[in-house]
Amino acid sequence: MKLQRRIAFHFSIQFIVLLISVFLLFIFLLILVANLITRDELNTNTADGLVEAIPTVAMIEHDKVTLDHKWSKLLAENDMWMQIINKDGRVIFSDHAPASLPTSYTINQLLFIEETWEIDDYPVRTYYDSWLYGKYYYVFGFQHNDKEMLGEWFTTYSHEGKVEEKALPALEAQLEEMDSYLQIFDHGELVQSIGEGQENKASPLELIGRIYEPGKHSTQVKVYNDPATEVSWVLHVPGREAQKPVWLFSDHDMQILIVSILVSLLVAILFSVWNGYRYGRPLILFVNWLERMENQRYDEVLTEKEKKRLFKKKGKTKYRYRLYQEVFQSFYRMAEKLNKAEVERTRLEQSREEWMAGISHDLRTPLSTIQGYGHMLESNKYEFSAQELEEIGKVIRNKGDYMLQLVNDFSLVFQLKNSAITLEKQTLEINRYIRKIVSKFKEDRTLTDFSIRFFGTDQALYMDLDPKWFTRVLDNLIYNAIKHNPPHTNVVIKILLDQEMVRIQVEDDGQGMDEAFIQNLFDRYYRGTNTNEKEDGHGLGMSIAKAIVDLHGGDIDVESTIGKGTKMSILLPYQPDLCQKQA
């Protein structure tokens, strides 16, 4: 897998795992918060809490209802009953419901319930659910025992809405047995209180609050209103007061919530530290590498300590760094290239110095000769014959020609280096073309001590070459084979052909060259600066020849052994289509 895809996959997996973890934690916290809210609502007003909670926890499948027993217990404790009605109006579940209630309802009955909130004089609350299991109608009813009892007391003990003196002992006895007390309000004023445990006068909203939030008060309120006298009897019976925690952590569920938040925070911190450790350590390695490269310490990519940290004993990258193994390899390759470039730069610097020294040497020698003859002519101390003056003039002209050729070669090297020369190629038959060049050397009477032979191909061979520049290359190779070898050396020029390349080979059996000389043979100014040899031995010939062959899309290959000779080969792309066309 490529680095880009592996990094994307790696971070995607981390993101998905983190997303799933956060999502599960969020669901857990949501359920916990919902549970806390439900419990708080049950504690505050159990009746309303049951109406809201039971439809969310009841499971219905094919009109079969599953409900935990604790909810049935809570219904009984709060004098409530429940029915669940399906879409056909049939009661599919009933809990603590009076036997007098119907087992199915018509649309008229359901609409009556919605309008009056009563069934058979029972006060009811309803809930319509259409979320998970289908459409169902919940009916929650309240037993009216306390209301009936208050009505009976009012009939038995009241006179013009108040309790008569003679009836107080009997009513107080019943209230003491119930551990309750009774308050009577007439036109909003408290006119009578009966029983022990009485509180101060409560405001209207406080009484309403005890009806809607009985769990927040020590007593629950039951009310009987007489419309004829506009008197209200309010019965206070003992209630279950909700627990009010002094501290935030006193509630067990709240503690679970806080612990969950702290655990999630700890996991996030540990995950961040792990990520920082996992992705930070490779960055430290990269920074150390860059510092070494800045200091040009290319041969010291990794210290021994870093190698132990990065690689296993068998040389494989450790798992924690495997994500960046391509980056490590790229750093290695870059360091190797920079190291080679530094070595090459040093070599070129040395070559430049040798080149400048060679140029100075080659120019100084002819200039010294010209300067010496100039001083002799200027001094008028010597009387030269016509023949001597002719010889002096000839030497000065030869030295000047040599210097001009040297300057021209310098200019040519610069042009070749900057690709400023445009080839003017022609289609040439190579055998005929090279045979003509070789014949020029064979006919030179000054080279009679050398054996020069040519072997071409059996078939005509055509190539596109620039005859001006390519002739210079062949002249240089053949001339070097003669110049740097002793007399009676055999020089053989061959043309060899394979399926892809044309090889023009100049081979001699002379003194040969060592490996160091071969490696620097094509440098622009390596060795060839000894003007004690022939004056045109200025060391630029092979560099120029190599550049010209490169312009033709070819290469030069050198093989040489000390004492056995040298083989110089020009390799050019074979052009079979051109040969067929010319044929």
Coordinates of C-alpha atoms in Angstrom, one line a residue:
M1 CA 0.0 0.0 0.0
K2 CA 1.4 3.4 -0.9
L3 CA 2.4 5.9 1.8
Q4 CA -0.5 8.3 1.0
R5 CA -3.1 5.6 1.1
R6 CA -1.6 4.0 4.2
I7 CA -1.6 7.3 6.1
A8 CA -5.1 8.1 5.0
F9 CA -6.2 4.6 6.1
H10 CA -4.4 4.8 9.4
F11 CA -6.0 8.2 10.3
S12 CA -9.4 7.1 9.0
I13 CA -9.4 4.0 11.3
Q14 CA -8.4 6.2 14.2
F15 CA -11.1 8.7 13.4
I16 CA -13.7 6.0 13.0
V17 CA -12.7 4.4 16.4
L18 CA -12.7 7.7 18.1
L19 CA -16.1 8.6 16.5
I20 CA -17.6 5.3 17.6
S21 CA -16.2 5.7 21.1
V22 CA -17.5 9.3 21.4
F23 CA -20.9 8.2 19.9
L24 CA -21.2 5.3 22.4
L25 CA -20.2 7.6 25.3
F26 CA -22.7 10.2 24.1
I27 CA -25.5 7.5 24.0
F28 CA -24.6 6.3 27.4
L29 CA -24.6 9.8 28.8
L30 CA -27.9 10.5 27.0
I31 CA -29.5 7.4 28.5
L32 CA -28.0 8.3 31.9
V33 CA -29.3 11.9 31.7
A34 CA -32.7 10.7 30.6
N35 CA -32.8 8.2 33.5
L36 CA -31.9 11.0 35.9
I37 CA -34.6 13.3 34.5
T38 CA -37.1 10.4 34.7
R39 CA -36.2 9.6 38.3
D40 CA -36.3 13.3 39.2
E41 CA -39.7 13.6 37.7
L42 CA -40.9 10.4 39.4
N43 CA -39.7 11.8 42.7
T44 CA -41.2 15.2 42.1
N45 CA -44.6 14.0 40.7
T46 CA -44.8 10.3 40.5
A47 CA -48.1 10.3 38.7
D48 CA -46.9 12.6 35.9
G49 CA -43.6 10.7 35.8
L50 CA -45.3 7.4 35.3
V51 CA -47.5 8.8 32.5
E52 CA -44.3 10.0 30.7
A53 CA -42.0 7.1 31.5
I54 CA -44.1 4.0 31.0
P55 CA -44.8 4.5 27.3
T56 CA -41.0 4.8 26.7
V57 CA -40.1 1.6 28.6
A58 CA -43.0 -0.6 27.6
M59 CA -42.1 -3.1 24.8
I60 CA -44.9 -4.1 22.4
E61 CA -44.6 -6.8 19.8
H62 CA -47.7 -8.1 18.0
D63 CA -49.9 -6.5 20.6
K64 CA -48.0 -8.4 23.4
V65 CA -46.8 -6.0 26.1
T66 CA -43.7 -6.5 28.2
L67 CA -43.3 -4.2 31.2
D68 CA -41.0 -4.5 34.2
H69 CA -42.8 -5.3 37.5
K70 CA -41.4 -2.3 39.2
W71 CA -43.7 0.0 37.1
S72 CA -46.7 -2.0 38.2
K73 CA -45.6 -1.6 41.8
L74 CA -45.3 2.1 41.3
L75 CA -48.8 2.3 39.8
A76 CA -50.2 0.5 42.9
E77 CA -48.3 2.7 45.3
N78 CA -49.8 5.8 43.8
D79 CA -53.4 4.4 43.5
M80 CA -53.2 4.3 39.7
W81 CA -54.3 1.9 37.0
M82 CA -53.4 1.6 33.3
Q83 CA -54.8 0.3 30.1
I84 CA -53.1 0.1 26.6
I85 CA -55.4 0.3 23.6
N86 CA -54.4 -0.7 20.1
K87 CA -55.4 0.8 16.8
D88 CA -58.6 -1.2 16.7
G89 CA -59.8 0.1 20.1
R90 CA -59.1 -3.2 21.9
V91 CA -57.4 -3.2 25.3
I92 CA -54.3 -5.3 24.9
F93 CA -52.8 -4.6 28.4
S94 CA -54.4 -3.8 31.7
D95 CA -52.8 -3.3 35.1
H96 CA -54.7 -2.6 38.4
A97 CA -57.7 -1.4 36.3
P98 CA -61.2 -1.7 37.9
A99 CA -63.2 -4.6 36.6
S100 CA -66.0 -2.3 35.6
L101 CA -63.9 -0.7 32.8
P102 CA -64.5 -1.9 29.2
T103 CA -62.1 -4.2 27.4
S104 CA -62.6 -2.3 24.1
Y105 CA -63.5 1.3 23.2
T106 CA -65.4 2.9 20.4
I107 CA -64.3 6.1 18.8
N108 CA -67.1 7.9 20.6
Q109 CA -65.8 6.7 24.0
L110 CA -62.2 7.6 23.2
L111 CA -63.3 11.1 22.1
F112 CA -65.3 11.5 25.3
I113 CA -62.2 10.5 27.3
E114 CA -60.2 13.1 25.6
E115 CA -62.8 15.8 26.2
T116 CA -63.7 15.0 29.9
W117 CA -60.5 13.2 31.1
E118 CA -62.8 10.8 32.9
I119 CA -63.9 7.1 32.6
D120 CA -66.7 6.0 34.9
D121 CA -66.1 9.0 37.2
Y122 CA -62.4 8.0 37.4
P123 CA -60.0 10.9 36.5
V124 CA -57.6 9.8 33.8
R125 CA -54.5 11.0 31.9
T126 CA -53.8 9.8 28.3
Y127 CA -50.7 9.3 26.2
Y128 CA -50.6 8.7 22.4
D129 CA -47.5 6.8 21.2
S130 CA -46.6 6.1 17.5
W131 CA -42.8 5.9 17.6
L132 CA -41.3 2.4 17.7
Y133 CA -43.9 -0.3 18.0
G134 CA -46.9 1.2 16.1
K135 CA -49.8 3.3 17.2
Y136 CA -51.1 2.8 20.8
Y137 CA -53.2 4.7 23.2
Y138 CA -52.3 4.7 26.9
V139 CA -54.9 5.5 29.5
F140 CA -53.8 6.1 33.1
G141 CA -56.5 6.3 35.8
F142 CA -56.6 7.5 39.4
Q143 CA -58.5 5.8 42.2
H144 CA -60.8 8.4 43.8
N145 CA -60.9 6.9 47.3
D146 CA -59.7 10.1 49.0
K147 CA -62.2 12.2 47.0
E148 CA -65.1 9.9 48.0
M149 CA -63.9 10.0 51.6
L150 CA -63.8 13.8 51.6
G151 CA -67.3 13.9 50.1
E152 CA -68.6 11.7 52.8
W153 CA -66.9 13.8 55.5
F154 CA -68.4 16.9 54.1
T155 CA -71.9 15.4 54.1
T156 CA -71.5 14.0 57.6
Y157 CA -69.6 16.7 59.5
S158 CA -70.2 20.1 57.7
H159 CA -72.6 22.8 58.6
E160 CA -72.6 25.7 56.0
G161 CA -69.2 24.4 54.9
K162 CA -67.6 24.2 58.3
V163 CA -67.2 21.4 60.8
E164 CA -69.5 21.7 63.8
E165 CA -68.0 21.6 67.3
K166 CA -69.8 18.5 68.3
A167 CA -68.4 16.7 65.2
L168 CA -64.7 17.7 65.8
P169 CA -63.8 14.8 68.1
A170 CA -64.9 12.2 65.6
L171 CA -63.2 13.8 62.7
E172 CA -60.0 14.5 64.7
A173 CA -59.9 10.8 65.6
Q174 CA -60.0 9.8 61.9
L175 CA -57.4 12.4 61.0
E176 CA -55.1 11.2 63.8
E177 CA -55.4 7.6 62.6
M178 CA -54.4 8.8 59.1
D179 CA -51.7 11.1 60.5
S180 CA -53.3 13.9 58.4
Y181 CA -54.9 17.3 58.9
L182 CA -57.7 19.2 57.2
Q183 CA -57.9 22.8 56.1
I184 CA -61.1 24.6 55.1
F185 CA -61.0 27.6 52.8
D186 CA -64.0 29.9 52.3
H187 CA -63.7 32.5 49.5
G188 CA -59.9 32.1 49.6
E189 CA -59.6 32.5 53.4
L190 CA -58.5 29.8 55.8
V191 CA -61.5 29.5 58.2
Q192 CA -60.7 26.2 60.0
S193 CA -57.8 23.8 60.6
I194 CA -58.4 20.4 62.1
G195 CA -55.8 17.8 63.2
E196 CA -52.2 17.8 64.3
G197 CA -49.1 18.8 62.3
Q198 CA -50.7 21.8 60.8
E199 CA -48.5 24.3 58.9
N200 CA -48.8 28.0 58.5
K201 CA -51.2 29.3 56.0
A202 CA -50.0 28.4 52.5
S203 CA -50.3 30.6 49.5
P204 CA -52.5 29.5 46.6
L205 CA -49.6 28.5 44.4
E206 CA -48.0 26.5 47.2
L207 CA -51.1 24.4 47.4
I208 CA -51.2 24.0 43.6
G209 CA -47.5 23.0 43.8
R210 CA -48.4 20.2 46.3
I211 CA -50.8 18.9 43.7
Y212 CA -48.4 19.0 40.8
E213 CA -45.2 18.3 42.6
P214 CA -46.1 16.2 45.6
G215 CA -42.6 14.7 45.8
K216 CA -41.1 18.1 46.7
H217 CA -43.3 18.4 49.9
S218 CA -43.8 16.5 53.0
T219 CA -47.6 16.1 52.4
Q220 CA -49.8 15.4 49.5
V221 CA -53.0 17.3 48.9
K222 CA -56.5 16.0 48.3
V223 CA -59.2 18.5 47.5
Y224 CA -63.0 18.6 47.7
N225 CA -64.9 21.6 46.4
D226 CA -68.6 22.4 47.3
P227 CA -69.9 24.6 44.5
A228 CA -73.0 25.5 46.5
T229 CA -71.2 27.2 49.4
E230 CA -67.9 27.9 47.5
V231 CA -66.0 26.1 50.3
S232 CA -62.9 24.0 49.7
W233 CA -61.8 21.2 52.0
V234 CA -58.1 20.4 51.6
L235 CA -56.8 17.2 53.1
H236 CA -53.1 16.9 53.8
V237 CA -51.9 13.3 53.9
P238 CA -48.3 12.2 54.5
G239 CA -46.3 12.1 51.3
R240 CA -42.9 10.9 50.2
E241 CA -40.6 13.9 50.0
A242 CA -38.0 13.8 47.3
Q243 CA -34.4 13.5 48.5
K244 CA -32.6 16.8 48.2
P245 CA -28.8 16.3 47.9
V246 CA -26.7 18.8 49.7
W247 CA -23.7 18.2 47.4
L248 CA -23.6 17.5 43.7
F249 CA -22.1 14.1 44.2
S250 CA -24.5 12.8 46.8
D251 CA -26.8 11.3 44.2
H252 CA -25.5 7.9 43.0
D253 CA -26.4 8.4 39.4
M254 CA -24.9 11.9 39.3
Q255 CA -21.7 10.3 40.6
I256 CA -21.8 7.8 37.7
L257 CA -22.3 10.7 35.3
I258 CA -19.3 12.6 36.7
V259 CA -17.2 9.4 36.7
S260 CA -18.1 8.8 33.1
I261 CA -17.2 12.3 32.1
L262 CA -13.9 12.0 34.0
V263 CA -13.1 8.6 32.4
S264 CA -13.9 10.0 28.9
L265 CA -11.7 13.0 29.6
L266 CA -8.9 10.7 30.8
V267 CA -9.3 8.5 27.7
A268 CA -9.1 11.6 25.5
I269 CA -5.9 12.8 27.3
L270 CA -4.3 9.4 27.0
F271 CA -5.2 9.2 23.4
S272 CA -3.8 12.7 22.8
V273 CA -0.6 11.8 24.6
W274 CA -0.3 8.5 22.6
N275 CA -0.8 10.4 19.4
G276 CA 1.7 13.0 20.3
Y277 CA 4.2 10.3 21.3
R278 CA 3.5 8.2 18.1
Y279 CA 3.8 11.1 15.7
G280 CA 6.1 13.3 17.6
R281 CA 9.1 10.9 17.9
P282 CA 9.4 10.5 14.1
L283 CA 9.3 14.3 13.7
I284 CA 12.2 14.6 16.2
L285 CA 14.2 12.1 14.0
F286 CA 13.4 14.2 10.9
V287 CA 14.5 17.4 12.7
N288 CA 17.8 15.8 13.7
W289 CA 18.4 14.6 10.1
L290 CA 17.7 18.1 8.8
E291 CA 20.2 19.6 11.3
R292 CA 22.9 17.2 10.1
M293 CA 22.1 17.9 6.5
E294 CA 22.3 21.6 7.3
N295 CA 25.8 21.0 8.7
Q296 CA 26.6 18.9 5.5
R297 CA 27.0 15.7 7.5
Y298 CA 25.4 13.7 4.8
D299 CA 27.3 10.5 5.7
E300 CA 25.8 10.5 9.2
V301 CA 22.1 10.0 8.5
L302 CA 21.3 8.1 11.7
T303 CA 23.3 7.7 14.9
E304 CA 23.7 4.3 16.4
K305 CA 21.1 5.2 19.1
E306 CA 18.6 6.3 16.5
K307 CA 19.1 3.1 14.6
K308 CA 18.4 1.0 17.6
R309 CA 15.3 3.0 18.2
L310 CA 14.1 2.8 14.6
F311 CA 15.0 -0.8 13.5
K312 CA 14.6 -4.3 14.9
K313 CA 17.6 -6.6 15.1
K314 CA 16.8 -8.1 11.7
G315 CA 16.8 -4.7 10.1
K316 CA 13.0 -4.3 9.8
T317 CA 11.4 -1.0 10.8
K318 CA 9.7 -1.1 14.2
Y319 CA 5.9 -1.1 14.2
R320 CA 5.6 2.4 15.7
Y321 CA 7.7 3.9 12.9
R322 CA 6.4 1.6 10.1
L323 CA 3.9 4.3 8.9
Y324 CA 6.9 6.5 7.9
Q325 CA 9.2 3.8 6.4
E326 CA 8.9 5.4 2.9
V327 CA 9.9 8.7 4.4
F328 CA 12.9 7.2 6.1
Q329 CA 13.9 5.5 2.8
S330 CA 13.5 8.8 1.0
F331 CA 15.7 10.6 3.6
Y332 CA 18.3 7.9 3.1
R333 CA 18.2 8.3 -0.7
M334 CA 18.3 12.0 -0.4
A335 CA 21.3 11.9 2.0
E336 CA 23.1 9.5 -0.4
K337 CA 22.4 11.9 -3.4
L338 CA 23.6 14.9 -1.4
N339 CA 26.7 13.1 -0.3
K340 CA 27.4 12.1 -3.9
A341 CA 26.7 15.7 -5.0
E342 CA 29.1 16.9 -2.3
V343 CA 31.8 14.5 -3.5
E344 CA 31.1 15.5 -7.1
R345 CA 31.3 19.2 -6.2
T346 CA 34.7 18.6 -4.5
R347 CA 35.9 16.7 -7.5
L348 CA 34.7 19.4 -9.9
E349 CA 36.3 22.0 -7.7
Q350 CA 39.6 20.1 -7.9
S351 CA 39.0 19.6 -11.7
R352 CA 38.4 23.4 -12.1
E353 CA 41.6 24.2 -10.3
E354 CA 43.5 21.7 -12.5
W355 CA 41.8 23.2 -15.5
M356 CA 42.8 26.7 -14.6
A357 CA 46.3 25.5 -13.9
G358 CA 46.4 23.8 -17.3
I359 CA 45.1 26.8 -19.1
S360 CA 47.7 29.0 -17.4
H361 CA 50.4 26.5 -18.3
D362 CA 49.3 26.2 -21.9
L363 CA 49.0 29.9 -22.4
R364 CA 52.2 30.8 -20.4
T365 CA 54.5 28.6 -22.6
P366 CA 53.7 30.1 -26.0
L367 CA 53.4 33.6 -24.5
S368 CA 56.8 33.2 -23.0
T369 CA 58.2 32.3 -26.4
I370 CA 56.5 35.2 -28.1
Q371 CA 57.6 37.6 -25.3
G372 CA 61.2 36.4 -25.5
Y373 CA 61.4 36.9 -29.2
G374 CA 59.7 40.3 -28.9
H375 CA 62.3 41.5 -26.4
M376 CA 65.1 40.3 -28.6
L377 CA 63.7 42.2 -31.6
E378 CA 63.0 45.3 -29.5
S379 CA 66.5 45.5 -27.9
N380 CA 68.4 46.0 -31.2
K381 CA 71.3 44.2 -29.6
Y382 CA 71.2 41.4 -32.1
E383 CA 71.6 41.3 -35.8
F384 CA 69.4 38.7 -37.4
S385 CA 69.8 37.3 -40.8
A386 CA 66.8 37.0 -43.1
Q387 CA 66.6 33.3 -42.5
E388 CA 66.7 33.8 -38.7
L389 CA 64.0 36.5 -38.9
E390 CA 61.9 34.1 -41.0
E391 CA 62.3 31.3 -38.4
I392 CA 61.4 33.8 -35.6
G393 CA 58.3 34.9 -37.5
K394 CA 57.3 31.3 -38.1
V395 CA 57.6 30.4 -34.3
I396 CA 55.6 33.5 -33.3
R397 CA 52.9 32.6 -35.9
N398 CA 52.8 29.0 -34.8
K399 CA 52.5 30.0 -31.1
G400 CA 49.8 32.5 -32.0
D401 CA 47.9 29.9 -34.0
Y402 CA 48.1 27.5 -31.1
M403 CA 46.8 30.1 -28.7
L404 CA 44.0 31.0 -31.1
Q405 CA 43.1 27.3 -31.4
L406 CA 43.2 27.0 -27.6
V407 CA 40.8 30.0 -27.2
N408 CA 38.5 28.6 -29.9
D409 CA 38.4 25.3 -28.0
F410 CA 37.6 27.1 -24.8
S411 CA 34.7 28.8 -26.6
L412 CA 33.6 25.5 -28.0
V413 CA 33.6 23.9 -24.6
F414 CA 31.5 26.7 -23.2
Q415 CA 29.0 26.4 -26.1
L416 CA 28.8 22.6 -25.8
K417 CA 28.2 23.0 -22.0
N418 CA 25.3 25.4 -22.5
S419 CA 23.9 23.5 -25.6
A420 CA 24.5 26.6 -27.7
I421 CA 25.5 24.5 -30.8
T422 CA 22.9 23.4 -33.4
L423 CA 23.7 20.3 -35.4
E424 CA 23.2 20.4 -39.2
K425 CA 22.7 16.7 -39.8
Q426 CA 23.0 15.0 -43.1
T427 CA 22.2 11.4 -44.2
L428 CA 25.6 9.7 -44.6
E429 CA 26.7 6.2 -45.6
I430 CA 28.9 5.5 -42.7
N431 CA 31.3 3.0 -44.3
R432 CA 32.2 5.5 -47.1
Y433 CA 32.3 8.4 -44.7
I434 CA 34.6 6.8 -42.1
R435 CA 36.8 5.2 -44.8
K436 CA 37.5 8.7 -46.2
I437 CA 38.5 10.0 -42.8
V438 CA 40.8 7.0 -42.1
S439 CA 42.4 7.4 -45.6
K440 CA 43.5 10.9 -44.5
F441 CA 45.6 9.4 -41.8
K442 CA 46.9 6.5 -43.9
E443 CA 48.1 8.9 -46.6
D444 CA 50.0 11.1 -44.0
R445 CA 53.7 10.4 -44.6
T446 CA 54.5 11.4 -41.0
L447 CA 52.5 8.5 -39.7
T448 CA 54.2 5.7 -41.7
D449 CA 55.5 4.1 -38.5
F450 CA 51.9 3.3 -37.5
S451 CA 49.6 0.5 -39.0
I452 CA 46.2 2.0 -39.6
R453 CA 43.4 -0.2 -40.9
F454 CA 39.6 0.1 -41.4
F455 CA 36.9 -2.6 -41.4
G456 CA 33.4 -1.7 -42.3
T457 CA 30.1 -3.6 -42.6
D458 CA 29.1 -5.8 -45.4
Q459 CA 25.9 -3.8 -46.1
A460 CA 25.4 -0.1 -46.7
L461 CA 24.7 1.7 -43.4
Y462 CA 23.0 5.1 -43.3
M463 CA 22.8 7.5 -40.4
D464 CA 21.9 11.2 -39.8
L465 CA 25.0 12.9 -38.6
D466 CA 26.6 16.4 -38.6
P467 CA 29.7 15.7 -40.8
K468 CA 31.6 18.8 -39.5
W469 CA 31.4 18.0 -35.8
F470 CA 31.5 14.2 -36.1
T471 CA 34.7 14.3 -38.2
R472 CA 36.3 16.2 -35.4
V473 CA 35.3 13.4 -33.0
L474 CA 36.8 10.7 -35.2
D475 CA 39.9 12.8 -35.9
N476 CA 40.4 13.2 -32.1
L477 CA 40.0 9.5 -31.3
I478 CA 42.3 8.3 -34.1
Y479 CA 44.9 11.0 -33.4
N480 CA 45.0 10.1 -29.7
A481 CA 45.6 6.5 -30.6
I482 CA 48.6 7.6 -32.6
K483 CA 49.9 10.4 -30.5
H484 CA 50.0 8.7 -27.1
N485 CA 51.5 5.4 -28.3
P486 CA 55.0 4.4 -29.6
P487 CA 55.8 3.7 -33.2
H488 CA 54.7 0.5 -34.8
T489 CA 51.4 0.5 -32.9
N490 CA 48.5 -1.1 -34.7
V491 CA 45.4 1.1 -35.0
V492 CA 42.2 -0.5 -36.1
I493 CA 38.9 1.3 -36.9
K494 CA 35.8 -0.9 -37.1
I495 CA 32.1 -0.5 -37.6
L496 CA 30.0 -3.1 -35.8
L497 CA 26.2 -3.4 -36.0
D498 CA 23.6 -5.1 -33.7
Q499 CA 19.9 -4.8 -33.6
E500 CA 19.8 -1.6 -31.6
M501 CA 23.2 0.1 -31.8
V502 CA 26.0 1.1 -34.2
R503 CA 29.4 0.8 -32.7
I504 CA 32.3 2.8 -34.2
Q505 CA 35.4 1.3 -32.6
V506 CA 39.0 2.8 -32.5
E507 CA 41.3 0.1 -31.1
D508 CA 45.1 0.1 -30.6
D509 CA 47.6 -2.3 -29.0
G510 CA 49.7 0.5 -27.5
Q511 CA 50.6 1.3 -23.9
G512 CA 47.1 1.6 -22.5
M513 CA 45.8 3.6 -19.6
D514 CA 45.3 3.0 -15.9
E515 CA 41.9 3.1 -14.2
A516 CA 42.3 6.6 -12.6
F517 CA 43.1 8.0 -16.1
I518 CA 40.1 6.4 -17.6
Q519 CA 37.8 7.8 -14.9
N520 CA 39.0 11.3 -15.6
L521 CA 39.5 10.9 -19.4
F522 CA 36.5 13.1 -20.3
D523 CA 37.1 15.9 -17.8
R524 CA 37.6 19.2 -19.6
Y525 CA 41.2 19.6 -18.3
Y526 CA 42.6 16.4 -16.9
R527 CA 46.3 15.7 -17.5
G528 CA 46.7 16.7 -21.1
T529 CA 48.5 19.9 -20.3
N530 CA 52.1 18.9 -21.0
T531 CA 53.2 21.2 -23.8
N532 CA 56.5 19.4 -24.1
E533 CA 54.4 17.1 -26.3
K534 CA 52.9 18.4 -29.5
E535 CA 51.4 21.9 -29.1
D536 CA 47.8 20.8 -29.7
G537 CA 47.8 18.5 -26.7
H538 CA 45.9 20.8 -24.5
G539 CA 43.5 18.3 -22.9
L540 CA 40.2 19.5 -24.3
G541 CA 39.8 17.1 -27.2
M542 CA 38.2 14.1 -25.3
S543 CA 35.8 16.5 -23.5
I544 CA 34.7 18.0 -26.7
A545 CA 34.4 14.6 -28.4
K546 CA 32.2 13.3 -25.6
A547 CA 29.9 16.4 -25.7
I548 CA 29.5 16.1 -29.5
V549 CA 28.6 12.4 -29.3
D550 CA 26.1 13.3 -26.6
L551 CA 24.5 15.8 -28.9
H552 CA 24.0 13.0 -31.5
G553 CA 22.2 10.9 -28.8
G554 CA 25.1 8.5 -28.4
D555 CA 27.8 7.6 -25.9
I556 CA 31.5 6.8 -25.7
D557 CA 32.8 3.7 -24.0
V558 CA 36.4 3.1 -23.0
E559 CA 38.3 -0.1 -22.3
S560 CA 42.0 -0.1 -21.6
T561 CA 44.7 -2.2 -20.0
I562 CA 48.2 -1.1 -19.2
G563 CA 50.6 -2.6 -21.7
K564 CA 47.8 -4.1 -23.9
G565 CA 46.2 -1.2 -25.5
T566 CA 43.0 0.8 -25.6
K567 CA 39.6 0.4 -27.2
M568 CA 37.4 3.5 -27.7
S569 CA 33.8 2.9 -28.9
I570 CA 31.2 5.4 -30.1
L571 CA 27.7 4.0 -29.6
L572 CA 24.9 5.5 -31.7
P573 CA 21.3 4.4 -32.1
Y574 CA 20.7 2.2 -35.2
Q575 CA 18.2 3.7 -37.7
P576 CA 16.9 0.7 -39.8
D577 CA 14.1 2.8 -41.3
L578 CA 16.6 5.2 -42.7
C579 CA 18.7 2.4 -44.2
Q580 CA 15.7 0.9 -45.9
K581 CA 14.6 4.2 -47.2
Q582 CA 18.0 4.9 -48.8
A583 CA 18.3 1.4 -50.1

